[in-house]
Amino acid sequence: MAETQLIIGGEWTPAVRRGQYEVRNPARPDEVVGQAANGDEEDVERAVQAAHTAFPGWAALSFQQRAEILTKAARHLTADDEELQTRIRLFTREHGKILKESTLEMTRLGDRFLSSASFAERLATDAQLPGPPFDTLITHQPRGVAALIIPWNWPLSILGGKLPQALMAGNTVVIKPASQSPLAPSLTIRRIAEIFPPGVINLVTGSSSRIGDPLISHPLVRKINFTGGTETGRHIMRVASKTLKHLTLELGGNDAAIVLQDAQLDPPALQRMVMGAFLTTGQVCMALKRLYVHRSRFDELLEGVTAVASQSVVGDGLDPQVTMGPLNNEAQLQVVREMAEQARQKGARVHEVGSVPDQDLFEKGYFHRPTIITGAGHDSKVVSEEQFGPLMPILSFNDEEEAIRMANDTEFGLCSSVWTSDRDRALRVARQLEAGYTYLNAHGPMLQDNRAPFGGFKQSGLGRNLGYEGILDFLEPHSISSVPGWLL
Ligand code: NAP
Ligand code: MG
């Protein structure tokens, strides 16, 4: 049975007051997978102090020196294959996601360390503005202690959009994983932390009801980088306003896909579409959540998507045959069931597809089959709200303008996609979409580029993770200026 602790000042250490809490397997809710440290505000205090103490030393290193340590950490993450496979299996058991995805998350985290390290030279190069009026050098300094708060759905990939960037920039960190699925993330963070000086990477697990506000309101925390729900994002903004912390918020999404009249709907394209919607049982911020198709292609698309989604095998993610695991938790399953039920009551056709090899397991775990919904209105809940589950509503449109209008008619703006065989048309439509990321003839996190900034328009968030821009988010620009001819 896995047992995890906190990481404070380089020590793998128990929570001071609250011991541990149980983590269960969402495919088999009777099964306890392990025990995670149950931190509280005292642990947050110790972690922030450790990060604060380590900050000057870490900040004093050059970008190149930090890049070398990041590179070493990336290699260390996957260096011991037996240990890695144990972590991957544990991740699937506590989370529900299939082994292939657990593996992908682990390797992607390392790739994101390497990607951040690759920006060392660019970061070390100060922009020069020769006078008149003055000679000015634009430098960058780390912000200080950063709180990194991650959700349960893709914890390691998402950590990869914050941790290497924060470290590369010279900040020290306190990481707070979600209460669900803390075990494999804690073990993974421990492996990374071993490579860094003590106190640079600190970890506090436990419930946000005890450690959330103490962390986001702490006066020594200068920066919060949060990924999670929009409501929590609003709360963080309110609490952090007291000390005006710099915020990066990656929040919910309700991604639209626009399938134009001339889209190529061959099997690989349909595969990418289905994957975009049902990966991680639909619990993906950048999942395809609303599919708009030109009315002339509606029947063909519905038939194609249904055929591909029907090949899904729903069950325990440890089983290599299984392509879709359970929802991560009971509350999420309830949300999904209610949304599907409401659509059904309003007259939509709700079509559950895919096979279930073990019916008994299916009934006990938090499972829901891939579900295709037609005949739901643009304003029904399953279309207008984030489902965060395996539901895919398909709607039709009459022309490009209408499609763009419907896609943008949401408070969210995370990702989107355009499906067409005309490159110019694809770009024309993409440029009008209010979203931080637009795929052309694809959709979803499997295809995300580590070098590209990622984040949302509107209420999908503030700031960007990943890429060069993701590192800049952890830096304070600092202009240094003097009389012309003296500085430059
Ligand atoms: P959540 O409830 O907002 O939780 C996210 C994280 O915030 C968890 O670690 C949670 O801890 C913590 N938290 C909650 N209240 C806090 C507080 N007052 N102070 C500090 N931390 C606090 O979100 P979720 O249910 O885990 O995740 C689902 C949502 O995340 C969806 O809306 C999804 O779209 C969004 N998401 C967005 C992205 C993106 O990149 N934009 C990526 C993935 C997910 P506890 O678990 O202990 O409550
Ligand atoms: Mg939550």
Coordinates of C-alpha atoms and ligand atoms in Angstrom, one line a residue:
M1 CA 0.0 0.0 0.0
A2 CA 1.4 3.4 -1.0
E3 CA 2.0 6.0 1.7
T4 CA 3.0 9.5 1.0
Q5 CA 4.3 12.4 3.1
L6 CA 4.8 16.1 2.7
I7 CA 8.0 17.6 1.3
I8 CA 9.3 20.5 3.4
G9 CA 12.8 21.9 3.2
G10 CA 14.0 18.8 1.4
E11 CA 12.6 16.4 3.9
W12 CA 9.9 13.7 3.2
T13 CA 8.0 14.4 6.4
P14 CA 4.6 13.6 8.0
A15 CA 1.9 16.2 8.5
V16 CA 2.4 17.6 12.0
R17 CA -1.1 17.2 13.3
R18 CA -3.4 15.3 11.1
G19 CA -1.7 12.2 10.0
Q20 CA -2.9 10.6 6.8
Y21 CA -6.1 10.0 4.8
E22 CA -7.3 7.2 2.7
V23 CA -7.3 7.2 -1.1
R24 CA -9.6 4.8 -2.9
N25 CA -9.8 3.4 -6.4
P26 CA -12.6 4.9 -8.5
A27 CA -13.0 1.7 -10.5
R28 CA -13.3 -0.3 -7.2
P29 CA -14.5 2.1 -4.5
D30 CA -14.0 -0.6 -1.8
E31 CA -10.3 -0.8 -2.5
V32 CA -8.0 1.5 -0.5
V33 CA -5.0 2.3 -2.7
G34 CA -3.0 4.2 -0.2
Q35 CA -2.6 6.9 2.4
A36 CA -1.6 10.5 1.8
A37 CA -0.4 13.1 4.2
N38 CA -3.2 15.1 5.6
G39 CA -1.7 18.6 5.9
D40 CA -3.1 21.6 7.6
E41 CA -2.3 25.3 8.1
E42 CA 0.8 24.5 10.2
D43 CA 2.2 22.5 7.4
V44 CA 1.5 25.3 5.0
E45 CA 3.4 27.6 7.3
R46 CA 6.4 25.3 7.4
A47 CA 6.4 24.8 3.6
V48 CA 6.1 28.5 2.8
Q49 CA 8.9 29.4 5.3
A50 CA 11.2 26.7 3.7
A51 CA 10.5 28.0 0.2
H52 CA 11.2 31.6 1.4
T53 CA 14.5 30.5 3.0
A54 CA 15.6 28.7 -0.2
F55 CA 14.6 31.5 -2.5
P56 CA 17.7 33.8 -2.5
G57 CA 20.1 30.9 -3.2
W58 CA 18.0 29.6 -6.1
A59 CA 17.3 33.0 -7.5
A60 CA 21.0 33.8 -7.6
L61 CA 21.8 31.0 -10.1
S62 CA 21.9 31.8 -13.7
F63 CA 19.2 30.6 -16.2
Q64 CA 21.8 28.3 -17.6
Q65 CA 22.7 26.8 -14.2
R66 CA 19.0 26.2 -13.5
A67 CA 18.4 24.7 -16.9
E68 CA 21.1 22.1 -16.2
I69 CA 19.4 21.1 -13.0
L70 CA 16.0 20.9 -14.7
T71 CA 17.5 18.7 -17.4
K72 CA 19.0 16.4 -14.7
A73 CA 15.5 16.2 -13.1
A74 CA 13.9 15.3 -16.3
R75 CA 16.2 12.3 -16.8
H76 CA 15.9 11.3 -13.1
L77 CA 12.1 11.1 -13.4
T78 CA 12.2 8.1 -15.7
A79 CA 15.7 6.7 -14.9
D80 CA 14.5 3.7 -12.8
D81 CA 12.1 1.7 -14.9
E82 CA 10.8 -0.5 -12.1
E83 CA 10.1 2.5 -9.9
L84 CA 8.5 4.3 -12.8
Q85 CA 6.2 1.4 -13.7
T86 CA 5.1 1.1 -10.0
R87 CA 4.3 4.8 -10.0
I88 CA 2.3 4.5 -13.2
R89 CA 0.2 1.6 -12.0
L90 CA -0.5 3.4 -8.7
F91 CA -1.6 6.5 -10.7
T92 CA -4.1 4.5 -12.6
R93 CA -5.4 2.8 -9.5
E94 CA -6.0 6.0 -7.6
H95 CA -7.1 8.1 -10.5
G96 CA -9.0 5.7 -12.9
K97 CA -7.3 6.8 -16.1
I98 CA -6.0 4.0 -18.3
L99 CA -2.3 3.0 -18.1
K100 CA -1.4 4.5 -21.5
E101 CA -2.5 7.9 -20.2
S102 CA -0.8 7.5 -16.9
T103 CA 2.4 6.7 -18.8
L104 CA 1.9 9.7 -21.1
E105 CA 1.5 12.0 -18.1
M106 CA 4.8 10.8 -16.6
T107 CA 6.8 11.2 -19.8
R108 CA 5.2 14.5 -20.6
L109 CA 6.2 16.0 -17.3
G110 CA 9.8 15.2 -18.1
D111 CA 9.4 16.7 -21.6
R112 CA 8.1 19.9 -20.1
F113 CA 11.1 20.2 -17.9
L114 CA 13.3 19.9 -21.0
S115 CA 11.2 22.3 -22.9
S116 CA 11.5 24.9 -20.2
A117 CA 15.2 24.4 -19.9
S118 CA 15.6 25.0 -23.7
F119 CA 14.7 28.7 -23.2
A120 CA 17.8 29.4 -21.0
E121 CA 19.6 31.5 -23.6
R122 CA 16.6 33.5 -24.6
L123 CA 15.8 34.2 -21.0
A124 CA 19.4 35.3 -20.2
T125 CA 19.4 37.8 -23.0
D126 CA 18.2 41.2 -21.8
A127 CA 16.5 43.4 -24.4
Q128 CA 18.4 46.7 -25.1
L129 CA 16.7 50.0 -25.9
P130 CA 19.4 52.5 -26.8
G131 CA 18.5 56.2 -26.1
P132 CA 17.3 58.8 -26.6
P133 CA 15.8 59.4 -24.2
F134 CA 17.7 56.9 -22.1
D135 CA 19.6 53.7 -22.6
T136 CA 17.4 51.0 -21.1
L137 CA 18.0 47.3 -20.4
I138 CA 14.9 45.1 -19.8
T139 CA 15.8 42.5 -17.3
H140 CA 13.7 39.8 -15.5
Q141 CA 13.7 38.7 -11.9
P142 CA 11.9 35.9 -10.2
R143 CA 8.9 36.8 -8.2
G144 CA 9.7 34.8 -5.0
V145 CA 7.6 32.0 -3.4
A146 CA 5.0 30.6 -5.9
A147 CA 2.0 28.5 -4.9
L148 CA 1.2 25.9 -7.5
I149 CA -2.2 24.4 -7.2
I150 CA -3.2 21.5 -9.4
P151 CA -6.5 19.6 -10.1
W152 CA -7.0 15.9 -10.2
N153 CA -7.8 15.3 -13.8
W154 CA -4.3 15.6 -15.5
P155 CA -2.2 16.4 -12.4
L156 CA 1.2 15.7 -13.8
S157 CA 0.9 17.2 -17.3
I158 CA -0.6 20.3 -15.6
L159 CA 2.2 20.4 -13.1
G160 CA 4.5 20.3 -16.1
G161 CA 2.9 23.6 -17.2
K162 CA 3.8 25.3 -13.9
L163 CA 6.7 23.7 -12.0
P164 CA 9.5 23.7 -14.6
Q165 CA 8.5 27.3 -15.6
A166 CA 8.5 28.5 -12.0
L167 CA 11.8 26.9 -11.3
M168 CA 13.5 28.0 -14.5
A169 CA 12.4 31.6 -13.7
G170 CA 14.2 31.2 -10.3
N171 CA 11.1 31.0 -8.0
T172 CA 10.8 28.5 -5.2
V173 CA 7.5 26.6 -4.8
V174 CA 4.9 25.1 -2.6
I175 CA 2.8 22.6 -4.5
K176 CA -0.8 21.6 -3.5
P177 CA -2.2 18.6 -5.4
A178 CA -5.9 17.9 -5.4
S179 CA -7.2 15.8 -2.5
Q180 CA -8.3 13.1 -5.0
S181 CA -5.3 11.4 -6.6
P182 CA -2.4 12.7 -4.5
L183 CA -0.3 9.6 -4.3
A184 CA 1.5 9.2 -7.6
P185 CA 1.9 13.0 -7.9
S186 CA 3.5 13.1 -4.4
L187 CA 5.9 10.3 -5.3
T188 CA 6.7 11.9 -8.6
I189 CA 7.3 15.3 -7.0
R190 CA 9.5 13.7 -4.4
R191 CA 11.7 12.2 -7.2
I192 CA 12.0 15.7 -8.8
A193 CA 12.7 17.4 -5.5
E194 CA 15.7 15.1 -4.8
I195 CA 17.6 16.8 -7.6
F196 CA 17.0 20.4 -6.3
P197 CA 18.5 22.2 -3.3
P198 CA 16.4 21.7 -0.2
G199 CA 13.4 24.0 0.1
V200 CA 13.2 24.8 -3.6
I201 CA 10.3 22.4 -4.1
N202 CA 7.9 21.9 -1.2
L203 CA 4.7 19.8 -1.2
V204 CA 1.6 19.9 0.9
T205 CA -1.2 17.5 0.4
G206 CA -4.6 17.4 2.1
S207 CA -7.9 19.1 1.9
S208 CA -8.3 22.6 0.5
S209 CA -10.7 23.3 3.3
R210 CA -7.7 23.3 5.7
I211 CA -4.7 24.2 3.5
G212 CA -6.3 26.3 0.7
D213 CA -6.8 29.7 2.2
P214 CA -3.7 29.6 4.4
L215 CA -1.7 29.1 1.3
I216 CA -3.4 31.6 -1.0
S217 CA -3.5 34.3 1.6
H218 CA 0.1 33.8 3.0
P219 CA 2.0 37.1 2.9
L220 CA 5.2 35.5 1.7
V221 CA 3.5 33.9 -1.3
R222 CA 4.0 36.3 -4.2
K223 CA 2.6 34.3 -7.0
I224 CA -0.3 31.8 -7.4
N225 CA -0.5 29.6 -10.4
F226 CA -3.8 27.7 -10.2
T227 CA -5.6 25.2 -12.4
G228 CA -9.1 24.1 -11.5
G229 CA -12.7 25.2 -11.5
T230 CA -13.8 28.7 -12.4
E231 CA -15.6 29.2 -9.0
T232 CA -12.4 28.3 -7.1
G233 CA -10.5 30.7 -9.4
R234 CA -12.8 33.5 -8.4
H235 CA -12.4 32.7 -4.7
I236 CA -8.6 32.7 -5.1
M237 CA -8.7 36.1 -6.9
R238 CA -10.7 37.5 -4.0
V239 CA -8.5 36.1 -1.3
A240 CA -5.3 37.0 -3.1
S241 CA -6.4 40.6 -3.7
K242 CA -5.6 41.4 -0.1
T243 CA -1.9 41.2 -0.8
L244 CA -2.2 41.7 -4.6
K245 CA -0.5 38.5 -5.6
H246 CA 0.3 37.9 -9.2
L247 CA -2.1 35.3 -10.6
T248 CA -2.2 32.8 -13.3
L249 CA -5.5 31.0 -13.5
E250 CA -6.4 28.1 -15.8
L251 CA -10.1 27.5 -15.3
G252 CA -12.9 25.6 -16.9
G253 CA -13.7 25.3 -20.6
N254 CA -16.5 24.5 -22.9
D255 CA -14.6 23.9 -26.1
A256 CA -16.4 24.0 -29.4
A257 CA -15.4 22.1 -32.5
I258 CA -16.6 23.5 -35.8
V259 CA -16.9 21.0 -38.6
L260 CA -17.3 22.9 -41.9
Q261 CA -19.0 21.7 -45.0
D262 CA -15.7 20.7 -46.7
A263 CA -14.2 18.8 -43.7
Q264 CA -12.5 15.6 -44.4
L265 CA -14.3 13.0 -42.2
D266 CA -12.0 10.0 -42.8
P267 CA -11.4 7.4 -40.0
P268 CA -8.2 9.1 -38.6
A269 CA -10.1 12.5 -38.4
L270 CA -13.0 10.8 -36.6
Q271 CA -10.6 9.1 -34.3
R272 CA -9.1 12.4 -33.4
M273 CA -12.5 13.9 -32.8
V274 CA -13.6 11.0 -30.5
M275 CA -10.3 11.1 -28.7
G276 CA -10.7 14.8 -28.2
A277 CA -14.1 14.3 -26.5
F278 CA -13.7 11.1 -24.5
L279 CA -10.0 11.1 -23.4
T280 CA -9.8 10.6 -19.7
T281 CA -13.5 9.8 -19.7
G282 CA -14.1 13.4 -20.8
Q283 CA -12.5 14.9 -17.7
V284 CA -10.3 17.3 -19.6
C285 CA -10.4 21.1 -19.5
M286 CA -9.6 21.2 -23.2
A287 CA -11.9 18.3 -24.2
L288 CA -14.1 18.8 -27.2
K289 CA -17.4 19.5 -25.3
R290 CA -19.7 20.9 -28.1
L291 CA -19.6 19.6 -31.6
Y292 CA -21.1 21.9 -34.3
V293 CA -21.4 20.5 -37.8
H294 CA -22.6 22.0 -41.0
R295 CA -26.2 20.6 -41.6
S296 CA -25.2 19.0 -44.9
R297 CA -22.7 16.8 -43.0
F298 CA -24.7 16.1 -39.9
D299 CA -25.8 12.5 -40.6
E300 CA -22.5 11.4 -41.9
L301 CA -20.7 12.8 -38.9
L302 CA -23.1 11.3 -36.4
E303 CA -22.7 7.9 -38.0
G304 CA -18.9 8.2 -38.2
V305 CA -18.5 9.4 -34.6
T306 CA -20.9 6.8 -33.2
A307 CA -19.0 4.0 -35.0
V308 CA -15.7 5.1 -33.6
A309 CA -16.9 5.8 -30.1
S310 CA -18.7 2.4 -30.1
Q311 CA -15.3 0.7 -30.2
S312 CA -14.6 2.0 -26.7
V313 CA -14.1 -0.5 -24.0
V314 CA -15.1 0.8 -20.5
G315 CA -13.5 -0.8 -17.4
D316 CA -10.6 -0.8 -15.0
G317 CA -7.7 1.2 -16.5
L318 CA -5.2 -1.4 -15.4
D319 CA -6.7 -3.8 -18.0
P320 CA -4.8 -3.3 -21.3
Q321 CA -7.9 -3.9 -23.4
V322 CA -9.8 -1.0 -21.7
T323 CA -9.8 2.3 -23.5
M324 CA -11.9 4.3 -21.0
G325 CA -11.7 4.2 -17.2
P326 CA -14.2 5.4 -14.6
L327 CA -15.0 9.0 -13.7
N328 CA -12.5 10.0 -11.0
N329 CA -15.0 10.4 -8.2
E330 CA -18.7 9.9 -7.3
A331 CA -19.6 13.6 -7.4
Q332 CA -18.3 13.9 -10.9
L333 CA -20.3 10.8 -11.9
Q334 CA -23.4 12.4 -10.4
V335 CA -22.9 15.6 -12.4
V336 CA -22.6 13.7 -15.6
R337 CA -25.7 11.5 -15.0
E338 CA -27.8 14.5 -14.1
M339 CA -26.8 16.4 -17.2
A340 CA -27.6 13.4 -19.5
E341 CA -30.9 12.8 -17.7
Q342 CA -31.9 16.5 -18.1
A343 CA -31.1 16.4 -21.8
R344 CA -33.2 13.2 -22.1
Q345 CA -36.1 14.8 -20.3
K346 CA -36.0 17.8 -22.6
G347 CA -36.4 15.5 -25.6
A348 CA -32.8 15.0 -26.7
R349 CA -31.6 11.6 -27.9
V350 CA -29.0 10.3 -25.5
H351 CA -27.1 7.4 -27.0
E352 CA -24.7 5.5 -24.7
V353 CA -22.2 3.4 -26.7
G354 CA -19.1 1.3 -26.1
S355 CA -18.7 -2.1 -24.5
V356 CA -18.5 -3.2 -20.9
P357 CA -16.5 -6.4 -20.4
D358 CA -17.3 -6.6 -16.6
Q359 CA -20.8 -5.5 -15.8
D360 CA -20.4 -6.2 -12.1
L361 CA -17.4 -3.9 -11.9
F362 CA -19.2 -1.3 -14.0
E363 CA -22.1 -1.1 -11.6
K364 CA -19.9 -0.8 -8.5
G365 CA -17.3 1.7 -9.8
Y366 CA -17.9 5.3 -11.0
F367 CA -18.4 4.4 -14.7
H368 CA -20.3 6.0 -17.5
R369 CA -20.2 4.9 -21.1
P370 CA -19.3 7.4 -23.9
T371 CA -22.5 9.2 -24.7
I372 CA -23.5 11.0 -27.9
I373 CA -26.3 13.5 -27.6
T374 CA -28.4 14.9 -30.5
G375 CA -31.4 17.2 -30.5
A376 CA -30.3 19.2 -27.4
G377 CA -30.7 23.0 -27.7
H378 CA -27.8 25.4 -27.8
D379 CA -29.0 26.6 -24.4
S380 CA -29.5 23.2 -22.7
K381 CA -27.2 22.5 -19.8
V382 CA -25.2 19.7 -21.6
V383 CA -24.3 22.3 -24.2
S384 CA -24.0 25.5 -22.2
E385 CA -22.1 24.2 -19.2
E386 CA -18.9 22.3 -18.8
Q387 CA -19.7 18.6 -18.6
F388 CA -16.3 17.2 -17.5
G389 CA -17.5 13.8 -18.4
P390 CA -18.0 11.5 -21.4
L391 CA -20.9 13.4 -23.0
M392 CA -20.7 14.7 -26.5
P393 CA -23.6 16.9 -27.8
I394 CA -23.7 17.3 -31.6
L395 CA -25.5 20.3 -33.1
S396 CA -25.9 21.6 -36.6
F397 CA -25.3 25.1 -38.2
N398 CA -26.2 26.7 -41.4
D399 CA -23.2 28.8 -42.2
E400 CA -19.8 29.8 -41.0
E401 CA -20.9 33.0 -39.3
E402 CA -23.5 31.2 -37.3
A403 CA -21.0 28.5 -36.3
I404 CA -18.5 31.1 -35.0
R405 CA -21.2 32.9 -33.1
M406 CA -22.4 29.8 -31.4
A407 CA -18.8 28.7 -30.6
N408 CA -18.1 32.1 -29.0
D409 CA -21.4 32.3 -27.2
T410 CA -20.1 31.1 -23.8
E411 CA -18.3 32.7 -20.8
F412 CA -15.4 30.2 -21.4
G413 CA -12.6 30.5 -23.9
L414 CA -10.1 27.8 -23.4
C415 CA -9.6 25.8 -26.6
S416 CA -11.5 25.1 -29.9
S417 CA -11.1 23.4 -33.2
V418 CA -11.9 23.9 -36.8
W419 CA -12.3 21.0 -39.2
T420 CA -12.0 21.8 -42.9
S421 CA -9.8 20.8 -45.9
D422 CA -9.2 24.5 -46.8
R423 CA -6.2 26.0 -45.0
D424 CA -7.1 29.6 -45.6
R425 CA -10.7 29.1 -44.4
A426 CA -9.4 27.2 -41.3
L427 CA -7.2 30.2 -40.4
R428 CA -9.9 32.7 -41.1
V429 CA -12.3 30.9 -38.8
A430 CA -9.7 30.2 -36.1
R431 CA -8.7 33.9 -35.9
Q432 CA -12.3 34.8 -35.0
L433 CA -12.6 32.2 -32.2
E434 CA -12.3 33.5 -28.6
A435 CA -10.0 30.8 -27.2
G436 CA -6.4 30.5 -26.1
Y437 CA -5.7 27.5 -28.4
T438 CA -7.3 26.4 -31.6
Y439 CA -6.6 23.1 -33.4
L440 CA -7.1 22.6 -37.0
N441 CA -8.5 19.1 -37.8
A442 CA -7.7 17.9 -34.3
H443 CA -8.6 18.5 -30.7
G444 CA -7.3 17.8 -27.2
P445 CA -4.3 17.5 -25.0
M446 CA -2.7 14.5 -26.7
L447 CA -1.7 16.9 -29.5
Q448 CA -0.6 19.9 -27.4
D449 CA 2.7 21.5 -28.2
N450 CA 4.9 22.0 -25.0
R451 CA 6.5 25.1 -26.6
A452 CA 3.2 26.9 -27.2
P453 CA 1.5 29.1 -24.5
F454 CA -1.6 27.6 -23.0
G455 CA -4.5 29.4 -21.2
G456 CA -7.9 30.9 -21.6
F457 CA -9.8 33.9 -22.9
K458 CA -12.7 35.2 -20.8
Q459 CA -13.6 33.2 -17.7
S460 CA -11.3 30.3 -18.7
G461 CA -8.6 32.2 -17.0
L462 CA -5.8 34.7 -16.7
G463 CA -2.2 34.4 -18.0
R464 CA -0.5 31.5 -19.7
N465 CA 1.3 28.3 -18.8
L466 CA 3.9 26.5 -20.9
G467 CA 6.2 27.8 -23.6
Y468 CA 8.4 30.9 -23.2
E469 CA 5.3 32.9 -22.2
G470 CA 4.7 30.5 -19.3
I471 CA 8.1 31.2 -17.9
L472 CA 7.6 35.0 -18.3
D473 CA 4.5 34.7 -16.1
F474 CA 6.8 33.8 -13.2
L475 CA 9.1 36.7 -13.8
E476 CA 9.0 40.4 -13.0
P477 CA 10.2 42.6 -15.8
H478 CA 12.7 45.1 -14.4
S479 CA 13.8 48.0 -16.6
I480 CA 17.3 49.4 -15.8
S481 CA 18.0 52.8 -17.3
S482 CA 20.6 55.4 -17.6
V483 CA 21.8 58.4 -19.6
P484 CA 22.5 57.6 -23.3
G485 CA 25.9 56.2 -24.1
W486 CA 26.7 55.0 -20.5
L487 CA 24.8 51.8 -20.0
L488 CA 24.8 50.3 -23.5
Ligands
NAP1 P1 -11.2 22.6 -8.1 O1 -12.2 22.0 -7.1 O2 -11.2 24.0 -8.4 O3 -9.8 22.2 -7.4 C1 -8.6 22.4 -8.0 C2 -7.5 22.5 -7.0 O4 -7.7 23.7 -6.2 C3 -7.5 21.3 -6.0 O5 -6.1 21.1 -5.7 C4 -8.2 21.9 -4.8 O6 -7.9 21.2 -3.6 C5 -7.7 23.3 -4.8 N1 -8.5 24.3 -4.1 C6 -9.8 24.3 -3.9 N2 -10.2 25.4 -3.1 C7 -9.0 26.0 -2.8 C8 -8.7 27.2 -2.1 N3 -9.6 27.9 -1.4 N4 -7.4 27.5 -2.0 C9 -6.4 26.8 -2.6 N5 -6.7 25.7 -3.3 C10 -7.9 25.3 -3.4 O7 -11.3 21.9 -9.5 P2 -11.4 20.3 -9.7 O8 -12.8 19.9 -9.4 O9 -10.3 19.6 -9.0 O10 -11.1 20.2 -11.3 C11 -12.0 20.4 -12.3 C12 -12.0 21.7 -12.9 O11 -10.7 22.1 -13.2 C13 -12.8 21.8 -14.2 O12 -13.6 23.0 -14.2 C14 -11.8 21.9 -15.2 O13 -12.1 22.5 -16.5 C15 -10.7 22.7 -14.6 N6 -9.4 22.4 -15.2 C16 -8.9 23.4 -16.0 C17 -7.7 23.2 -16.6 C18 -7.1 24.3 -17.5 O14 -6.0 24.1 -17.9 N7 -7.7 25.4 -17.8 C19 -7.1 22.0 -16.6 C20 -7.7 21.0 -15.8 C21 -8.9 21.2 -15.1 P3 -8.9 20.0 -3.1 O15 -8.9 18.9 -4.0 O16 -8.3 19.7 -1.8 O17 -10.3 20.6 -2.9
MG2 MG -12.7 19.9 -6.2

